[in-house]
Amino acid sequence: ESINVPMIPLGLKETKEVDFTGPVQDFISEHYREDGTLYEKEIQDLMELRQAMRTPSRNQAGLELLMEYYNQLYYLDQRFFSAHKNPGVHFHWYDSLTGVPSSQRALAFEKGSVLFNIGALYTQIGARQDRSASAGIDTAIDAFQRAAGAFNYLKENFSNAPSLDMSAPSLSMLVRLMVAQVQECVFERITLGTQDTGLTSQLHLAQEAAQ
């Protein structure tokens, strides 16, 4: 009986609580000439969503929660954040590898940190699959490929992150690690005697993500 090589999951970045209320209401009043208090419910909903995504469940529901907040950040970016306007909200995140805290007012740091956690959560989902059967291997392959995609996108689009875990060298290493885990899963699938034509293309896609 073959022994599966243990996969390596990543821990999620932790973050401090953020209060959007005062800064965003003041920004609305100053820049849009509207009563910022009229948007109190919307701001509260955003804060509750952020609070929930700080401790996502380690499953598909947790991924959907992170992605929902990530999508909301694009709306915030368009309305409230640019080179010429910023409500002055500070985002505090801890490095997932060293625990060292970092703080920025740039929304890109917030988006990048959430995307990192999406990738990290995919690694946890992939690592805990039962790879003694083809279904578990397929799920692990998909999860590690998605993690590689998240880290690669982060490397290409968020180049000024202040934390070590989101630096280009660290992200390149993480992409290569995810690709290696995909390759190991593909080989495990082959040894089960259930190889299909899609595995080769999956392996090529993973290798392309590492380039």
Coordinates of C-alpha atoms in Angstrom, one line a residue:
E1 CA 0.0 0.0 0.0
S2 CA 1.4 3.4 -1.0
I3 CA 1.9 6.2 1.4
N4 CA 0.8 9.6 0.3
V5 CA 3.2 12.5 0.8
P6 CA 1.8 15.0 3.3
M7 CA 0.8 18.3 1.6
I8 CA 1.8 21.6 3.1
P9 CA -1.1 24.0 4.0
L10 CA -0.6 27.7 4.7
G11 CA -1.9 29.7 7.7
L12 CA -4.1 32.7 7.0
K13 CA -3.1 36.2 7.7
E14 CA -4.7 37.8 10.7
T15 CA -6.0 41.4 10.9
K16 CA -7.2 43.9 13.4
E17 CA -10.7 45.2 13.4
V18 CA -11.4 48.3 11.2
D19 CA -14.0 51.0 11.9
F20 CA -15.1 52.5 8.6
T21 CA -17.9 54.5 10.1
G22 CA -16.4 57.9 10.8
P23 CA -13.9 58.1 8.0
V24 CA -16.3 57.0 5.3
Q25 CA -19.2 59.2 6.5
D26 CA -16.9 62.2 6.7
F27 CA -15.6 61.4 3.2
I28 CA -19.1 61.1 1.8
S29 CA -20.1 64.5 3.3
E30 CA -16.9 66.2 2.1
H31 CA -16.5 64.8 -1.4
Y32 CA -20.1 63.9 -2.4
R33 CA -21.9 66.7 -0.6
E34 CA -24.3 64.1 0.9
D35 CA -25.2 63.3 4.5
G36 CA -22.9 60.5 5.4
T37 CA -25.1 59.3 8.2
L38 CA -27.7 58.2 5.6
Y39 CA -25.2 55.4 4.7
E40 CA -24.8 54.1 8.2
K41 CA -26.5 50.8 7.5
E42 CA -24.4 50.1 4.4
I43 CA -21.3 50.9 6.3
Q44 CA -22.3 48.7 9.2
D45 CA -23.0 45.8 6.8
L46 CA -19.6 46.2 5.3
M47 CA -18.0 46.2 8.7
E48 CA -19.9 43.1 9.7
L49 CA -18.8 41.4 6.5
R50 CA -15.2 42.3 7.2
Q51 CA -15.5 41.1 10.8
A52 CA -16.8 37.7 9.6
M53 CA -14.1 37.2 7.0
R54 CA -11.4 37.6 9.7
T55 CA -12.3 34.0 10.9
P56 CA -13.7 32.2 7.9
S57 CA -14.7 28.6 8.1
R58 CA -12.1 26.3 6.5
N59 CA -14.4 25.2 3.6
Q60 CA -16.3 26.4 0.6
A61 CA -18.4 28.7 2.7
G62 CA -15.3 30.4 4.0
L63 CA -14.0 30.9 0.5
E64 CA -17.3 32.5 -0.6
L65 CA -17.2 34.8 2.4
L66 CA -13.6 36.0 1.6
M67 CA -14.6 36.4 -2.1
E68 CA -17.7 38.4 -1.2
Y69 CA -15.6 40.9 0.8
Y70 CA -12.9 41.0 -1.9
N71 CA -15.5 42.0 -4.4
Q72 CA -16.9 44.7 -2.1
L73 CA -13.4 46.2 -2.0
Y74 CA -13.5 46.9 -5.7
Y75 CA -16.7 49.0 -5.1
L76 CA -14.9 50.8 -2.3
D77 CA -11.9 51.4 -4.5
Q78 CA -14.0 53.0 -7.2
R79 CA -16.0 55.3 -4.9
F80 CA -13.6 56.2 -2.1
F81 CA -10.0 55.3 -2.8
S82 CA -7.7 56.8 -5.5
A83 CA -4.4 58.7 -5.7
H84 CA -6.3 61.9 -4.9
K85 CA -8.8 60.8 -2.3
N86 CA -8.6 58.5 0.7
P87 CA -10.8 58.4 3.8
G88 CA -7.8 57.7 6.0
V89 CA -8.7 54.1 7.1
H90 CA -5.7 52.2 8.3
F91 CA -5.5 48.5 7.5
H92 CA -3.4 46.3 9.9
W93 CA -2.4 42.8 8.9
Y94 CA 0.0 40.3 10.3
D95 CA 2.5 38.4 8.2
S96 CA 1.4 34.8 7.9
L97 CA 5.0 33.5 8.0
T98 CA 6.6 35.7 10.6
G99 CA 3.7 37.3 12.6
V100 CA 5.2 40.7 12.0
P101 CA 2.5 43.4 11.8
S102 CA 2.2 45.8 8.9
S103 CA -0.1 48.8 8.4
Q104 CA -1.1 50.8 5.3
R105 CA -3.9 53.2 4.3
A106 CA -3.8 51.8 0.7
L107 CA -6.8 49.7 -0.2
A108 CA -4.5 47.6 -2.4
F109 CA -2.9 46.2 0.8
E110 CA -6.3 45.2 2.1
K111 CA -7.3 43.6 -1.2
G112 CA -3.9 41.8 -1.5
S113 CA -4.2 40.4 2.0
V114 CA -7.7 39.1 1.4
L115 CA -6.5 37.5 -1.8
F116 CA -3.6 35.9 0.0
N117 CA -6.1 34.4 2.5
I118 CA -8.2 33.0 -0.4
G119 CA -5.1 31.2 -1.7
A120 CA -4.1 30.1 1.8
L121 CA -7.6 28.7 2.5
Y122 CA -7.4 26.7 -0.8
T123 CA -4.1 25.2 0.4
Q124 CA -5.9 24.0 3.6
I125 CA -8.8 22.5 1.7
G126 CA -6.4 20.7 -0.6
A127 CA -4.1 19.4 2.1
R128 CA -6.9 17.8 4.1
Q129 CA -8.4 15.7 1.2
D130 CA -8.4 12.0 1.4
R131 CA -6.1 11.1 -1.5
S132 CA -6.6 7.4 -1.3
A133 CA -9.4 7.8 -3.9
S134 CA -9.5 9.6 -7.1
A135 CA -12.3 12.0 -6.0
G136 CA -10.1 13.3 -3.1
I137 CA -7.1 13.7 -5.4
D138 CA -9.1 15.6 -8.0
T139 CA -10.4 18.0 -5.2
A140 CA -6.8 18.5 -4.0
I141 CA -5.5 19.2 -7.5
D142 CA -8.2 21.8 -8.1
A143 CA -7.6 23.5 -4.7
F144 CA -3.8 23.7 -5.2
Q145 CA -4.2 25.0 -8.7
R146 CA -6.5 27.7 -7.5
A147 CA -4.1 28.6 -4.7
A148 CA -1.3 28.8 -7.3
G149 CA -3.5 31.1 -9.4
A150 CA -4.2 33.4 -6.4
F151 CA -0.6 33.7 -5.4
N152 CA 0.5 34.3 -9.0
Y153 CA -2.1 37.0 -9.5
L154 CA -1.0 38.6 -6.2
K155 CA 2.6 38.5 -7.4
E156 CA 1.8 40.2 -10.7
N157 CA -0.7 42.8 -9.4
F158 CA 0.3 43.8 -5.8
S159 CA 4.0 44.5 -6.0
N160 CA 4.4 47.0 -3.1
A161 CA 3.1 44.9 -0.1
P162 CA 5.0 45.7 3.1
S163 CA 5.0 42.2 4.5
L164 CA 7.4 39.4 3.7
D165 CA 4.7 36.8 2.9
M166 CA 3.4 39.0 0.0
S167 CA 6.8 39.9 -1.4
A168 CA 7.6 38.7 -5.0
P169 CA 10.2 36.2 -3.9
S170 CA 7.9 34.6 -1.3
L171 CA 4.9 34.5 -3.7
S172 CA 7.1 32.9 -6.4
M173 CA 8.1 30.3 -3.8
L174 CA 4.5 29.6 -2.9
V175 CA 3.5 29.3 -6.5
R176 CA 6.2 26.7 -7.1
L177 CA 5.2 24.9 -3.9
M178 CA 1.6 24.7 -5.1
V179 CA 2.7 23.4 -8.5
A180 CA 4.9 20.8 -6.9
Q181 CA 1.9 19.6 -4.8
V182 CA -0.3 19.5 -7.9
Q183 CA 2.4 17.3 -9.6
E184 CA 2.5 15.0 -6.7
C185 CA -1.3 14.6 -6.7
V186 CA -1.2 13.9 -10.5
F187 CA 1.4 11.2 -9.9
E188 CA -0.7 9.7 -7.1
R189 CA -3.7 9.7 -9.4
I190 CA -1.7 7.8 -12.1
T191 CA -0.7 5.2 -9.6
L192 CA -4.3 4.5 -8.8
G193 CA -4.8 3.5 -12.4
T194 CA -7.5 6.1 -13.0
Q195 CA -5.6 8.5 -15.1
D196 CA -7.7 10.4 -17.6
T197 CA -6.9 12.8 -20.5
G198 CA -7.6 15.8 -18.3
L199 CA -4.7 15.2 -15.9
T200 CA -2.0 16.0 -18.4
S201 CA -3.7 19.4 -19.2
Q202 CA -4.1 20.1 -15.5
L203 CA -0.4 19.5 -15.0
H204 CA 0.5 21.8 -17.9
L205 CA -1.7 24.5 -16.5
A206 CA -0.1 24.2 -13.1
Q207 CA 3.4 24.4 -14.6
E208 CA 2.4 27.5 -16.6
A209 CA 1.2 29.2 -13.4
A210 CA 4.7 28.8 -12.0
Q211 CA 6.4 30.6 -14.9

